[in-house]
Coordinates of C-alpha atoms in Angstrom, one line a residue:
Chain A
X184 CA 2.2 26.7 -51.4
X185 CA 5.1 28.2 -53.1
X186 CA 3.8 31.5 -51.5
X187 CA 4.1 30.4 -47.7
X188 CA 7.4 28.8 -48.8
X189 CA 9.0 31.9 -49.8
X190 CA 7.6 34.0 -46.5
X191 CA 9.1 30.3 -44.6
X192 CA 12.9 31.4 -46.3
X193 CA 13.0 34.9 -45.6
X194 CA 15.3 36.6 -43.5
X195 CA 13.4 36.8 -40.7
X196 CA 11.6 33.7 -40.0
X197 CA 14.3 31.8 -38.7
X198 CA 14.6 34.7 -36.0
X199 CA 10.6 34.7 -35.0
X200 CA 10.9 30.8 -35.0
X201 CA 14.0 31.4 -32.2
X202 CA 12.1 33.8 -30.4
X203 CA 8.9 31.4 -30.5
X204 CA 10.7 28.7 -29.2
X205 CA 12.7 30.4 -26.9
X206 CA 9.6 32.3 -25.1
X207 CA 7.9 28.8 -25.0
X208 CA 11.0 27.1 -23.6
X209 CA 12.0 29.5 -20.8
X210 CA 8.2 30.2 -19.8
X211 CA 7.9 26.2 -19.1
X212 CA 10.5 25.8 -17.4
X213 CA 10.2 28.9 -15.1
X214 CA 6.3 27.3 -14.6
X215 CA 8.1 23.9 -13.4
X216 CA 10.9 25.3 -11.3
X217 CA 7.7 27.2 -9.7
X218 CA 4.8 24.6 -9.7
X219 CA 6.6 21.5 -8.7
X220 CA 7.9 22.7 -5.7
X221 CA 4.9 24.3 -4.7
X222 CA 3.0 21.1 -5.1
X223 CA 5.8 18.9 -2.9
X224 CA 5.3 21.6 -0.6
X225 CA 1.8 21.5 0.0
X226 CA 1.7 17.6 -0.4
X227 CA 1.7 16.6 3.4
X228 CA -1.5 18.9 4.2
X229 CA -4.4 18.5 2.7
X230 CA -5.7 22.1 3.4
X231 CA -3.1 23.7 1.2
X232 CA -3.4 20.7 -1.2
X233 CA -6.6 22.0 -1.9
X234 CA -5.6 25.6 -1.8
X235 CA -3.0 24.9 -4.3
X236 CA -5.7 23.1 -6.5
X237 CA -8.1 25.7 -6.3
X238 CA -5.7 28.3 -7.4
X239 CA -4.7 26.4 -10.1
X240 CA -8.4 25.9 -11.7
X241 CA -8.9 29.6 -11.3
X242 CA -5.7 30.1 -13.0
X243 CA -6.5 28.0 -15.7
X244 CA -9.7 29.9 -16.3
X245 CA -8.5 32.9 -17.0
X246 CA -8.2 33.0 -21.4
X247 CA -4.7 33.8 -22.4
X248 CA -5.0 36.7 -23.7
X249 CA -6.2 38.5 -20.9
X250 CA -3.6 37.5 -19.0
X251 CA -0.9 38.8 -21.4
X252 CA -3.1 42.2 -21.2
X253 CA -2.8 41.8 -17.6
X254 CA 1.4 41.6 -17.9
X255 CA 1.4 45.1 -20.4
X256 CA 0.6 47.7 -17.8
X257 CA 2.4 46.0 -14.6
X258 CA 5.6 45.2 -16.9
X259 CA 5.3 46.8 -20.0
X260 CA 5.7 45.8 -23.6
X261 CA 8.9 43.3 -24.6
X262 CA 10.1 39.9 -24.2
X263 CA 10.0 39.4 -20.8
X264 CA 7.0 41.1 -20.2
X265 CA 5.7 38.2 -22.1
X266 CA 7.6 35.5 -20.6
X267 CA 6.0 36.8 -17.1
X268 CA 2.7 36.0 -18.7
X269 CA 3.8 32.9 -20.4
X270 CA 5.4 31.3 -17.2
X271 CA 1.8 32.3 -15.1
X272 CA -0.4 30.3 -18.4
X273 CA 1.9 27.5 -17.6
X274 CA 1.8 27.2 -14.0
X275 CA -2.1 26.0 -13.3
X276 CA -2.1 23.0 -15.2
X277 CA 1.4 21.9 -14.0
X278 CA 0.2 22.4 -10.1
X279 CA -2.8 21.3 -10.3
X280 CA -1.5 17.6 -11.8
X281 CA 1.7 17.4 -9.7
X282 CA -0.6 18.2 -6.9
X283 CA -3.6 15.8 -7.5
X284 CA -0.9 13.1 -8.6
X285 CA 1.3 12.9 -5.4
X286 CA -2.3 13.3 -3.1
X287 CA -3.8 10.2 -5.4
X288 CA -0.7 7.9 -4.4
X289 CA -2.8 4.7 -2.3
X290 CA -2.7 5.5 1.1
X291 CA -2.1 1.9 2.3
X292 CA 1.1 1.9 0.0
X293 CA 2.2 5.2 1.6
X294 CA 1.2 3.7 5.2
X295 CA 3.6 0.4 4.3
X296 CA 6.2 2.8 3.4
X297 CA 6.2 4.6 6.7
X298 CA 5.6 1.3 8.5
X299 CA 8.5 0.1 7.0
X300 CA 10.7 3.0 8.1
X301 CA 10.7 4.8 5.1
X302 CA 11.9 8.6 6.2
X303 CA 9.5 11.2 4.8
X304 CA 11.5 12.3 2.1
X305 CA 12.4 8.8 1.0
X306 CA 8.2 8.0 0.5
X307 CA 8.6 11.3 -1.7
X308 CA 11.0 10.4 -3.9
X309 CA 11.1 6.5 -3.9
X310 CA 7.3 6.3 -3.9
X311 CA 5.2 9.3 -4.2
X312 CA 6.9 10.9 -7.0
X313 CA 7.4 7.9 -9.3
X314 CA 3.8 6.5 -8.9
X315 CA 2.3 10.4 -9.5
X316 CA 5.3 10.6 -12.8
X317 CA 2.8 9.5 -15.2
X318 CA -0.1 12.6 -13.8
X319 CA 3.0 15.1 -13.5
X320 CA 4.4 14.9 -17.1
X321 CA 0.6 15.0 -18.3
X322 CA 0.2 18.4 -16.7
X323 CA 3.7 19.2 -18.1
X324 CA 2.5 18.3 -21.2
X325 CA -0.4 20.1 -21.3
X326 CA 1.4 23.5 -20.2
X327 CA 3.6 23.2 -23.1
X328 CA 1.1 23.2 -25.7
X329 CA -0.5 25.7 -24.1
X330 CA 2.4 27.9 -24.3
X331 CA 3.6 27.1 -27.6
X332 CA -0.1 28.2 -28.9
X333 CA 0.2 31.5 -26.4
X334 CA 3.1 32.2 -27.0
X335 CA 1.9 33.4 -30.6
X336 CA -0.3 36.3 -28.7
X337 CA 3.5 37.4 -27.6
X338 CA 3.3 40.2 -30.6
X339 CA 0.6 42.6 -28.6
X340 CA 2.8 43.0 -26.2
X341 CA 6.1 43.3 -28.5
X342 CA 7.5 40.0 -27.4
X343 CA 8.0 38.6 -31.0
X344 CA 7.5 35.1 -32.0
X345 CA 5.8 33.8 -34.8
X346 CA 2.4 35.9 -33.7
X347 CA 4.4 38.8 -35.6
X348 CA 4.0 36.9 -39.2
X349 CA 0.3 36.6 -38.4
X350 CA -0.3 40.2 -37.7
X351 CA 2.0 41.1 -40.2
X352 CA -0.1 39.4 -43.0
X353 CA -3.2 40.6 -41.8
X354 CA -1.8 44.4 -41.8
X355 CA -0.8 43.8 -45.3
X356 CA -3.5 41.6 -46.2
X357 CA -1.1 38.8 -47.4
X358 CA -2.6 35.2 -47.0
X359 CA 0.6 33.3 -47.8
X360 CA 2.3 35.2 -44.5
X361 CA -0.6 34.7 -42.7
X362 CA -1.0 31.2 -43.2
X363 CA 2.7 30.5 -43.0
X364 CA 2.5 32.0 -39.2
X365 CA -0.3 29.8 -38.9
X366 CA 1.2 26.3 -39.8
X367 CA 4.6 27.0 -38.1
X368 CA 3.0 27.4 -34.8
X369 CA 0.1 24.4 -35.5
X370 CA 3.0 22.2 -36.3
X371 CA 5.5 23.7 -33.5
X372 CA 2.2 22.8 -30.8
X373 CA 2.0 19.0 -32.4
X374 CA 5.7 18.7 -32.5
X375 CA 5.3 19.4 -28.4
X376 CA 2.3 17.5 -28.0
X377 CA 3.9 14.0 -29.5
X378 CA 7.8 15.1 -27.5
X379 CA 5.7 15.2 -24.4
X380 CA 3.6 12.5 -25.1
X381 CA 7.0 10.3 -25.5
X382 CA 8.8 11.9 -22.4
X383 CA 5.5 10.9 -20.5
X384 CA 5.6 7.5 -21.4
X385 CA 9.6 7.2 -21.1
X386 CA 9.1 8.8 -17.5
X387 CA 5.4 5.5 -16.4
X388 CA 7.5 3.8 -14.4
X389 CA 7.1 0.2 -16.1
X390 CA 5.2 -1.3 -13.3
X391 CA 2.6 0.7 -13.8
X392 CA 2.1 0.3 -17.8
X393 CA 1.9 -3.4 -16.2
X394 CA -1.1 -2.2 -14.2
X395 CA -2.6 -0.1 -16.9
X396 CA -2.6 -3.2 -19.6
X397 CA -3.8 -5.4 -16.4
X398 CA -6.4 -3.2 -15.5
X399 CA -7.8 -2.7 -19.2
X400 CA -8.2 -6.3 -19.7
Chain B
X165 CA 8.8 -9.3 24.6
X166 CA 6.5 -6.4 23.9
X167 CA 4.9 -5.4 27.3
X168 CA 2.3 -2.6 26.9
X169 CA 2.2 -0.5 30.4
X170 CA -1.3 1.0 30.8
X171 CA -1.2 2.2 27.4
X172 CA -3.8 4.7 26.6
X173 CA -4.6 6.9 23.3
X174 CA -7.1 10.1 22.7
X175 CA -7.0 11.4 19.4
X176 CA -6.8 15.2 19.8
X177 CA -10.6 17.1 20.1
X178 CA -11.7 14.1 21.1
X179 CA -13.3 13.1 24.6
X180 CA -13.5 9.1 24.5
X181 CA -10.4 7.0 24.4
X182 CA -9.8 4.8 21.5
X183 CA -7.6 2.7 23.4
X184 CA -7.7 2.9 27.0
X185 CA -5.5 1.5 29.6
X186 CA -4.1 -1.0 27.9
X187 CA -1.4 -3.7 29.5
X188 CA -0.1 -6.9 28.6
X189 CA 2.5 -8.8 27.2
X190 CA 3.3 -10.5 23.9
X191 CA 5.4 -13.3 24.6
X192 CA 8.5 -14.0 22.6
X193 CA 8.0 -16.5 19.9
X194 CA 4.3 -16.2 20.4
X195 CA 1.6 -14.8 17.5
X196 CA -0.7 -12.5 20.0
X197 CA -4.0 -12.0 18.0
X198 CA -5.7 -8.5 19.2
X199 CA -9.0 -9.3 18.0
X200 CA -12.8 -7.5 18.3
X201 CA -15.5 -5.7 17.3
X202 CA -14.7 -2.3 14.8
X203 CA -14.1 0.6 16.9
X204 CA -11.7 -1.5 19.4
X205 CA -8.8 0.3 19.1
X206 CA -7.0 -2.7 17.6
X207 CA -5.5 -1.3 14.7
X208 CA -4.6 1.4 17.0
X209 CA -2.8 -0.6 19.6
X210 CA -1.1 -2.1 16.8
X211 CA 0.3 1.0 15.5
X212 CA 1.8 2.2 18.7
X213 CA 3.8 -0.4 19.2
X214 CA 6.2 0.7 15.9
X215 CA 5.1 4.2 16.8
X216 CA 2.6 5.3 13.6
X217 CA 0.9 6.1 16.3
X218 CA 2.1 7.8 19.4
X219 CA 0.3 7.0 22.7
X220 CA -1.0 9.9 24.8
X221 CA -0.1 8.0 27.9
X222 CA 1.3 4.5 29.1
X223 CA 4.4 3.0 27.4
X224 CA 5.1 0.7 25.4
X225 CA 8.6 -2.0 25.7
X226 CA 10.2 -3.8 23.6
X227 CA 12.7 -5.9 25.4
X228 CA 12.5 -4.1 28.4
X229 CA 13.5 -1.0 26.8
X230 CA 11.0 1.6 26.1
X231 CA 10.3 2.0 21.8
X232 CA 10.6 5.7 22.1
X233 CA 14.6 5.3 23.0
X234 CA 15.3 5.5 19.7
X235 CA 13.8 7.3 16.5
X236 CA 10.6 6.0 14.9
X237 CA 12.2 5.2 11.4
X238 CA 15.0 3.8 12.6
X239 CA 12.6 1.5 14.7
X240 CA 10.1 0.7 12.0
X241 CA 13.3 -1.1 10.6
X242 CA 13.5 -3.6 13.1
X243 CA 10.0 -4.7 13.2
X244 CA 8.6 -6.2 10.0
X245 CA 5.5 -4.9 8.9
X246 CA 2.5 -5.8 6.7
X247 CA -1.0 -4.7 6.3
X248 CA -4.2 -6.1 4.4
X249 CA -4.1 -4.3 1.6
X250 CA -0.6 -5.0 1.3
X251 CA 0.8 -1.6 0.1
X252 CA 3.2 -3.5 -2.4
X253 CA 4.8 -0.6 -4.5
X254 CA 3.4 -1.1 -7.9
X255 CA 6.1 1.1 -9.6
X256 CA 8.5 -1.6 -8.3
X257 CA 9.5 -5.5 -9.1
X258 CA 8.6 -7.8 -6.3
X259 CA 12.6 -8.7 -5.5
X260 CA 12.5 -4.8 -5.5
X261 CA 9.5 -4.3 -2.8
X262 CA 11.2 -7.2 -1.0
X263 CA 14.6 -5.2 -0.9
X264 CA 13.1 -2.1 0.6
X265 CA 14.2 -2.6 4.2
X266 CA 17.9 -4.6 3.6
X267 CA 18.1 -1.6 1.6
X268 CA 17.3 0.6 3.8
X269 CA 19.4 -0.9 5.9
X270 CA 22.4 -0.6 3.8
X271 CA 23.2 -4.6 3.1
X272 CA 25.5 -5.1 0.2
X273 CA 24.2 -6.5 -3.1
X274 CA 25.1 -10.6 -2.9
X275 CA 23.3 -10.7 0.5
X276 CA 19.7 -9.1 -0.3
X277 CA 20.0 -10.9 -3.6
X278 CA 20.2 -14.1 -1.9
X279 CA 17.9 -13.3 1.1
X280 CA 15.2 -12.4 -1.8
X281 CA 15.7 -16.0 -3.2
X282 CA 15.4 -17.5 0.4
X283 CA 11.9 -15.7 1.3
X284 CA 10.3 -16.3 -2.3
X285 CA 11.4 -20.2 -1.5
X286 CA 9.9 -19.9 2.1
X287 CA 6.2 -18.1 0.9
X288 CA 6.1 -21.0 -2.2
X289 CA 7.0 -18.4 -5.0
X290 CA 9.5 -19.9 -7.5
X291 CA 11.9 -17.3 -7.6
X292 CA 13.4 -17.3 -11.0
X293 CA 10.0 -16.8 -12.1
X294 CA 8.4 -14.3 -9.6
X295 CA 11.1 -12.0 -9.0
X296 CA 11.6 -9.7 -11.7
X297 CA 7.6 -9.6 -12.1
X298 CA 5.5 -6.2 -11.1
X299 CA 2.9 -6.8 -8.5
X300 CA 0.0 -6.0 -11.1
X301 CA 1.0 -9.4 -12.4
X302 CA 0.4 -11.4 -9.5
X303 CA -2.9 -12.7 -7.9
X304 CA -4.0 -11.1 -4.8
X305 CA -3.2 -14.9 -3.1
X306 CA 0.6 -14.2 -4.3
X307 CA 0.7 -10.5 -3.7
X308 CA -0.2 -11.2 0.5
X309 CA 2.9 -13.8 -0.2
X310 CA 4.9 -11.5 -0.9
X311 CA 3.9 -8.5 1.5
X312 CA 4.5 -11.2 4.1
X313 CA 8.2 -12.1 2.6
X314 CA 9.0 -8.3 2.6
X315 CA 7.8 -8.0 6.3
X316 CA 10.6 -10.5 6.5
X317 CA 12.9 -9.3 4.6
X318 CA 15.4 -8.3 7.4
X319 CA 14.6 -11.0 9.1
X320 CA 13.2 -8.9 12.6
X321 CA 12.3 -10.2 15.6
X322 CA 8.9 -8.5 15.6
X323 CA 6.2 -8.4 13.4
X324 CA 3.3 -6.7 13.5
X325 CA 0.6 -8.1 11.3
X326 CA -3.0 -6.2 10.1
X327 CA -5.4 -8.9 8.6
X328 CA -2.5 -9.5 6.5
X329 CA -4.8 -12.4 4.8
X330 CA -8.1 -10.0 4.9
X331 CA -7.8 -9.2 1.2
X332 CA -8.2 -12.6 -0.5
X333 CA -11.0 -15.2 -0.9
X334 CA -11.7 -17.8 2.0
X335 CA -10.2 -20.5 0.4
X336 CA -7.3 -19.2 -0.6
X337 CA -7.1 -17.1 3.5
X338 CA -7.4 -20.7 4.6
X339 CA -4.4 -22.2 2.5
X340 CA -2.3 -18.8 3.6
X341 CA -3.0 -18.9 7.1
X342 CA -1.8 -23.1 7.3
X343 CA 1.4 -21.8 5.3
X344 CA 2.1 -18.6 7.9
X345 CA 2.0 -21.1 11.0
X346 CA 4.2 -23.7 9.2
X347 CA 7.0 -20.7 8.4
X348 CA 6.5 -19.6 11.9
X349 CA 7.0 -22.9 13.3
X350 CA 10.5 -21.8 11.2
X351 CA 11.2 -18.4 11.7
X352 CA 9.4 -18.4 15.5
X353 CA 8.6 -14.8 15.4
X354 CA 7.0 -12.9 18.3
X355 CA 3.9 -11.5 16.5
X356 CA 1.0 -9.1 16.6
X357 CA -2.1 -10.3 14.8
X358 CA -5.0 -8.0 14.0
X359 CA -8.0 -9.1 12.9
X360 CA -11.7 -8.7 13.5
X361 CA -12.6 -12.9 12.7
X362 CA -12.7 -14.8 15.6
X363 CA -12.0 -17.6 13.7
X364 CA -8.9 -16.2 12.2
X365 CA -8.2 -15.2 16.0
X366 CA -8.3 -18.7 17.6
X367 CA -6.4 -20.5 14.4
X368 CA -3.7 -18.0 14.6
X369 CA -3.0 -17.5 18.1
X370 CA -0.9 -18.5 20.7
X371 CA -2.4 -16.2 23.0
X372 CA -5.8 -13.9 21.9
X373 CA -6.7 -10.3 23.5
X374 CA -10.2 -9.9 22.8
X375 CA -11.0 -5.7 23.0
X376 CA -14.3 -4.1 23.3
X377 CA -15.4 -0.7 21.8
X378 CA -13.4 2.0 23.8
X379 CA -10.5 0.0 23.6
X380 CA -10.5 -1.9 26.5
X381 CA -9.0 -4.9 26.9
X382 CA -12.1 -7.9 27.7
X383 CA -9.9 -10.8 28.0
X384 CA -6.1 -12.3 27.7
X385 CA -6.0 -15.2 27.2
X386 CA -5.1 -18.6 25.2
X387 CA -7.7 -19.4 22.7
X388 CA -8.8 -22.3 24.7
X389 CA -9.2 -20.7 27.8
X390 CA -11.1 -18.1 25.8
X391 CA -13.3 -20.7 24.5
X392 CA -13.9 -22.7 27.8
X393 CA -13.9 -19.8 30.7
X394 CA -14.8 -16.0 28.6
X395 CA -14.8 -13.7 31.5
X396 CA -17.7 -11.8 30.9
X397 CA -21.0 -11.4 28.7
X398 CA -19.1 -9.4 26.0
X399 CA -16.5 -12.1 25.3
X400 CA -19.2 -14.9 25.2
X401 CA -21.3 -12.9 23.0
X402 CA -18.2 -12.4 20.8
X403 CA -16.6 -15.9 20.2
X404 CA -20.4 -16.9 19.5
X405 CA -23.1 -19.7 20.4
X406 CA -20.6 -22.4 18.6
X407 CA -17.4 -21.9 21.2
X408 CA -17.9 -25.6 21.8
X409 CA -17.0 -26.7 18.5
X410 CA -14.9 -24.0 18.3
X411 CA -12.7 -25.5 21.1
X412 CA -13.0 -28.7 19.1
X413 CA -11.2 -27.2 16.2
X414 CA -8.2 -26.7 18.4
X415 CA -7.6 -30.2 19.1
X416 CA -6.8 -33.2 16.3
X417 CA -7.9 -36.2 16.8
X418 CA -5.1 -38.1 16.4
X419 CA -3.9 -36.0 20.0
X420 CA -7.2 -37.7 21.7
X421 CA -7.3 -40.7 24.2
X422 CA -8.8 -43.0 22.3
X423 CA -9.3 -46.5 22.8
X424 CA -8.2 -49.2 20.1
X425 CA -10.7 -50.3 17.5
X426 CA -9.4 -53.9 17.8
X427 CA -12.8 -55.3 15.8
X428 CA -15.3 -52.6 16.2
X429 CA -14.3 -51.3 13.0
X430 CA -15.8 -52.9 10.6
X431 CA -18.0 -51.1 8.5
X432 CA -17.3 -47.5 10.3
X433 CA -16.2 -44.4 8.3
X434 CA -12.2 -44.0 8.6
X435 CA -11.1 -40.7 9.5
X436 CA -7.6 -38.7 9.0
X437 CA -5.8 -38.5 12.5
X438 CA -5.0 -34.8 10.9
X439 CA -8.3 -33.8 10.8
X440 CA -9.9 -31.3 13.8
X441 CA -12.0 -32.6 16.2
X442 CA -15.0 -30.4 14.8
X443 CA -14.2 -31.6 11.2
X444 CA -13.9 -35.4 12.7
X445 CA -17.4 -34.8 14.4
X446 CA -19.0 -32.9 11.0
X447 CA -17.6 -36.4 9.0
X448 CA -19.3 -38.5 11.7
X449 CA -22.6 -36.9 11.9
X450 CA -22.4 -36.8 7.9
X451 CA -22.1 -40.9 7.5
X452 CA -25.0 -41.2 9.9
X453 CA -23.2 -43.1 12.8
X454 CA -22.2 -42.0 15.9
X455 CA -18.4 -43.7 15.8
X456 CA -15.6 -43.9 13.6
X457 CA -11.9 -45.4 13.1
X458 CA -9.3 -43.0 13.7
X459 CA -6.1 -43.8 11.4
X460 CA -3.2 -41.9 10.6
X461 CA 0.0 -43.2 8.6
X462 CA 0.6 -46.3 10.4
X463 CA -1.8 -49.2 10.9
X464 CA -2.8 -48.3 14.5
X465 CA -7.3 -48.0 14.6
X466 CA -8.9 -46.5 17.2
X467 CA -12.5 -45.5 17.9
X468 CA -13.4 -42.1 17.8
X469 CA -17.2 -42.1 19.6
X470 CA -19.7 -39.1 20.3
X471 CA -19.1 -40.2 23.7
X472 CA -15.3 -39.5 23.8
X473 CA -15.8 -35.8 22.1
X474 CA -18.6 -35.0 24.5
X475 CA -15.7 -35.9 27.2
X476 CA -13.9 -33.4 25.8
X477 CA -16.3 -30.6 26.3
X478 CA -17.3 -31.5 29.7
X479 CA -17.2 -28.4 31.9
X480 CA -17.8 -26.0 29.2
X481 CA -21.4 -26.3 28.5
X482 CA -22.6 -23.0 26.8

């Protein structure tokens, strides 16, 4: 304990911690600002709904690591090499939930909306989006903790993060480092998984927890 | 008035019309029940009439103006809208889902607050106790309430209607159909009723357009002259072998010529001048004799007889 305590206090961790977090942090939100408006684009036709989804699952297919071996020849080793390959791992989960989401909205409550003289945009925003919140910030949620757990492979390509403790223990054999890599990034992935899991319920628009309770009854 | 002028739709790559040649007119004040078999094109018709759906030829006039002068969003606004399966937005309140149009419509605050109270009061929801609630909370009795106060919510003219009582049990259909045509004895909206019930049809409307399968239009017509002259096989068939006591479900008895009971009454079942004709003749066949003493709040009897309902459906035998 004392062991993976003192490789926790040197110099250097707080730096691979940064660059961890920092990978993790930009890659998701470049997979947002690129999936969400994808998904709202494609929403109104169901061909390219489909498209969208299909891409997605093939996307989420592919392991991680092959497609941070993918990002090393086209954009060479570094940080942002790795944040390319970061930002694609968290784009298929985040389309494929925003796009299911806003398609699974009840039709006959989107047809009262337009009967009502709702305009387009204002079923998307007033209705759409906050009935598909609950699917969207799951799909968020799940590309974060993806991310965060990728974003340890970072150090094959040079991108830092806490993947350089790991491979740095192995090289010299050392268990505390090893296992001190290890634990930051388990506990960094739960940290995100129970931040997200808050955010998602913050976001459930309080109607629908009604429905939900009602429903499980 | 809504006048449709040879109104005719074709969805695209296909060959048969779903609505074809279509013209009539929905009187002002009047609930006009399009009504028939699935595949009619009643829905359809419906839904051109606030544009969802755009006809591929005829027009469609609202007040003698045709509904394409202005845009379709801006006249979805004007015409109060509500469908079977309600579409009440679970993500919001029900004053909320009641707002929606005022809103859209820019009202200020104190006005849609107390409009919200006023519709609540109107469809028998107590609103100190119903407004802030989330639709998942309400039964699916209260929920068609409340679609039909948000159809009303900006108090329009028109209102187009799409078995907006199809979703609930037949008891409780009943009990909302008797409130609708007490608030539109109120409100005396000019109305377009879908439904595929017959039944539904003749309680509800003023006037009835039966349609048959291609969307064409089989009959216009009040529900009684729909019951006592159908102009053709199909609309026979469709109003079924009981039109007779159908027609007898339109008329009370207490709106019969009946003769006093002076002392013919003795031992006779009483009857409710409320009740229908039909449910008068169903009470009288039940106790076993052919007459009984109509009386309504006051002490006037009269003798209601097989003889005087049979009157009644002289010159419409089936």
């Amino acid at each position: 304990m004392n062991g993976i305590l003192e490789v926790l206090r040197r110099g250097g961790f707080g730096q691979l911690l940064l660059t961890h977090i920092e990978l993790s942090v930009l890659a998701l939100l470049i997979g947002i600002a690129i999936a969400i408006p994808v998904a709202l684009a494609v929403n109104r036709s169901p061909f390219w709904s489909a498209v969208a989804i299909n891409i997605g699952n093939i996307g989420r297919s592919v392991p991680s690591l092959a497609i941070l071996a993918f990002a090393l020849p086209i954009f060479g080793l570094g940080f942002v090499p790795s944040l390319v390959a970061l930002a694609a791992l968290a784009i298929p989960p985040i389309l494929i939930n925003a796009s299911t989401g806003l398609r699974q909205v009840d039709p006959k409550i989107v047809d009262a909306a337009r009967g009502m003289g709702l305009s387009g945009r204002q079923i998307l925003t007033g209705v759409q989006i906050p009935i598909a919140a609950p699917i969207i910030f799951a799909g968020i949620r799940t590309a974060a903790v993806q991310v965060v757990a990728s974003a340890t492979l970072a150090t094959f390509i040079g991108g830092g993060g806490l993947g350089d403790l790991i491979v740095e223990g192995f090289q010299r054999n050392d268990i505390y480092i090893q296992l001190a890599g290890a634990l930051s990034v388990a506990v960094l992935a739960i940290i995100t998984e129970l931040g997200f899991g808050f955010l998602e319920r913050a976001f459930t628009p309080k109607g629908l927890k009604v429905a939900r309770k009602r429903r499980g009854k | 008035m809504i006048e449709f002028k040879n109104v005719s739709k074709t969805y695209p790559g296909s060959t048969k019309p779903v609505v074809d040649g279509l013209s009539f007119e929905v009187l002002d004040g009047e609930i006009c029940v399009l009504v028939g078999p699935s595949g009619c094109g009643k829905t359809t018709s419906m839904r051109m009439i606030n544009r969802l759906i755009e006809p591929s030829s005829g027009q469609i006039l609202i007040d003698g103006e045709p509904n394409t002068a202005m845009s379709g969003t801006k006249l979805r606004r004007k015409i109060g809208y509500a469908i079977q399966q309600i579409g009440l937005f679970p993500h919001r309140t029900i004053a909320d889902n009641i707002a929606i149009v005022p809103q859209l419509l820019d009202w200020d605050k104190s006005r849609i607050k107390s409009r919200i109270e006023e519709l609540l009061e109107l469809v028998g929801l107590e609103p100190g106790q119903y407004r802030g609630r989330y639709p998942a909370e309400l039964s699916g009795g209260q929920q068609q309430r409340v679609g039909v106060a948000r159809a009303l919510a900006a108090d329009p003219p028109i209102m187009l209607m799409d078995e907006p009582f199809g979703a609930v049990d037949p008891i409780n259909r009943s009990r909302l159909q008797d409130e609708f045509l007490r608030i539109q004895q109120e409100i005396r909206k000019t109305i377009v009723f879908v439904t595929h019930d017959i039944d539904e049809a003749i309680k509800m409307g003023d006037r009835i357009a039966i349609l048959k399968e291609g969307g064409v239009l089989a009959q216009y017509d009040t529900p009684e002259e729909i019951l006592t002259n159908p102009a053709s096989n199909f609309v026979n068939d469709f109003v079924g072998k009981d039109r007779i006591l159908k027609r007898l479900s339109l008329l009370r008895v207490g709106d019969m010529d009946l003769d006093p009971a002076n002392g013919n009454g003795e031992g006779l079942p009483t009857l409710s001048d409320r009740l229908t004709v039909r449910d008068a003749l169903s009470e009288l066949m039940g106790a076993g004799v052919g007459r009984g003493v109509v009386q309504g709040d006051g002490d006037e009897r009269r003798l209601l007889t097989m003889e005087s309902i049979e009157a009644l459906t002289k010159g419409a035998r089936a």
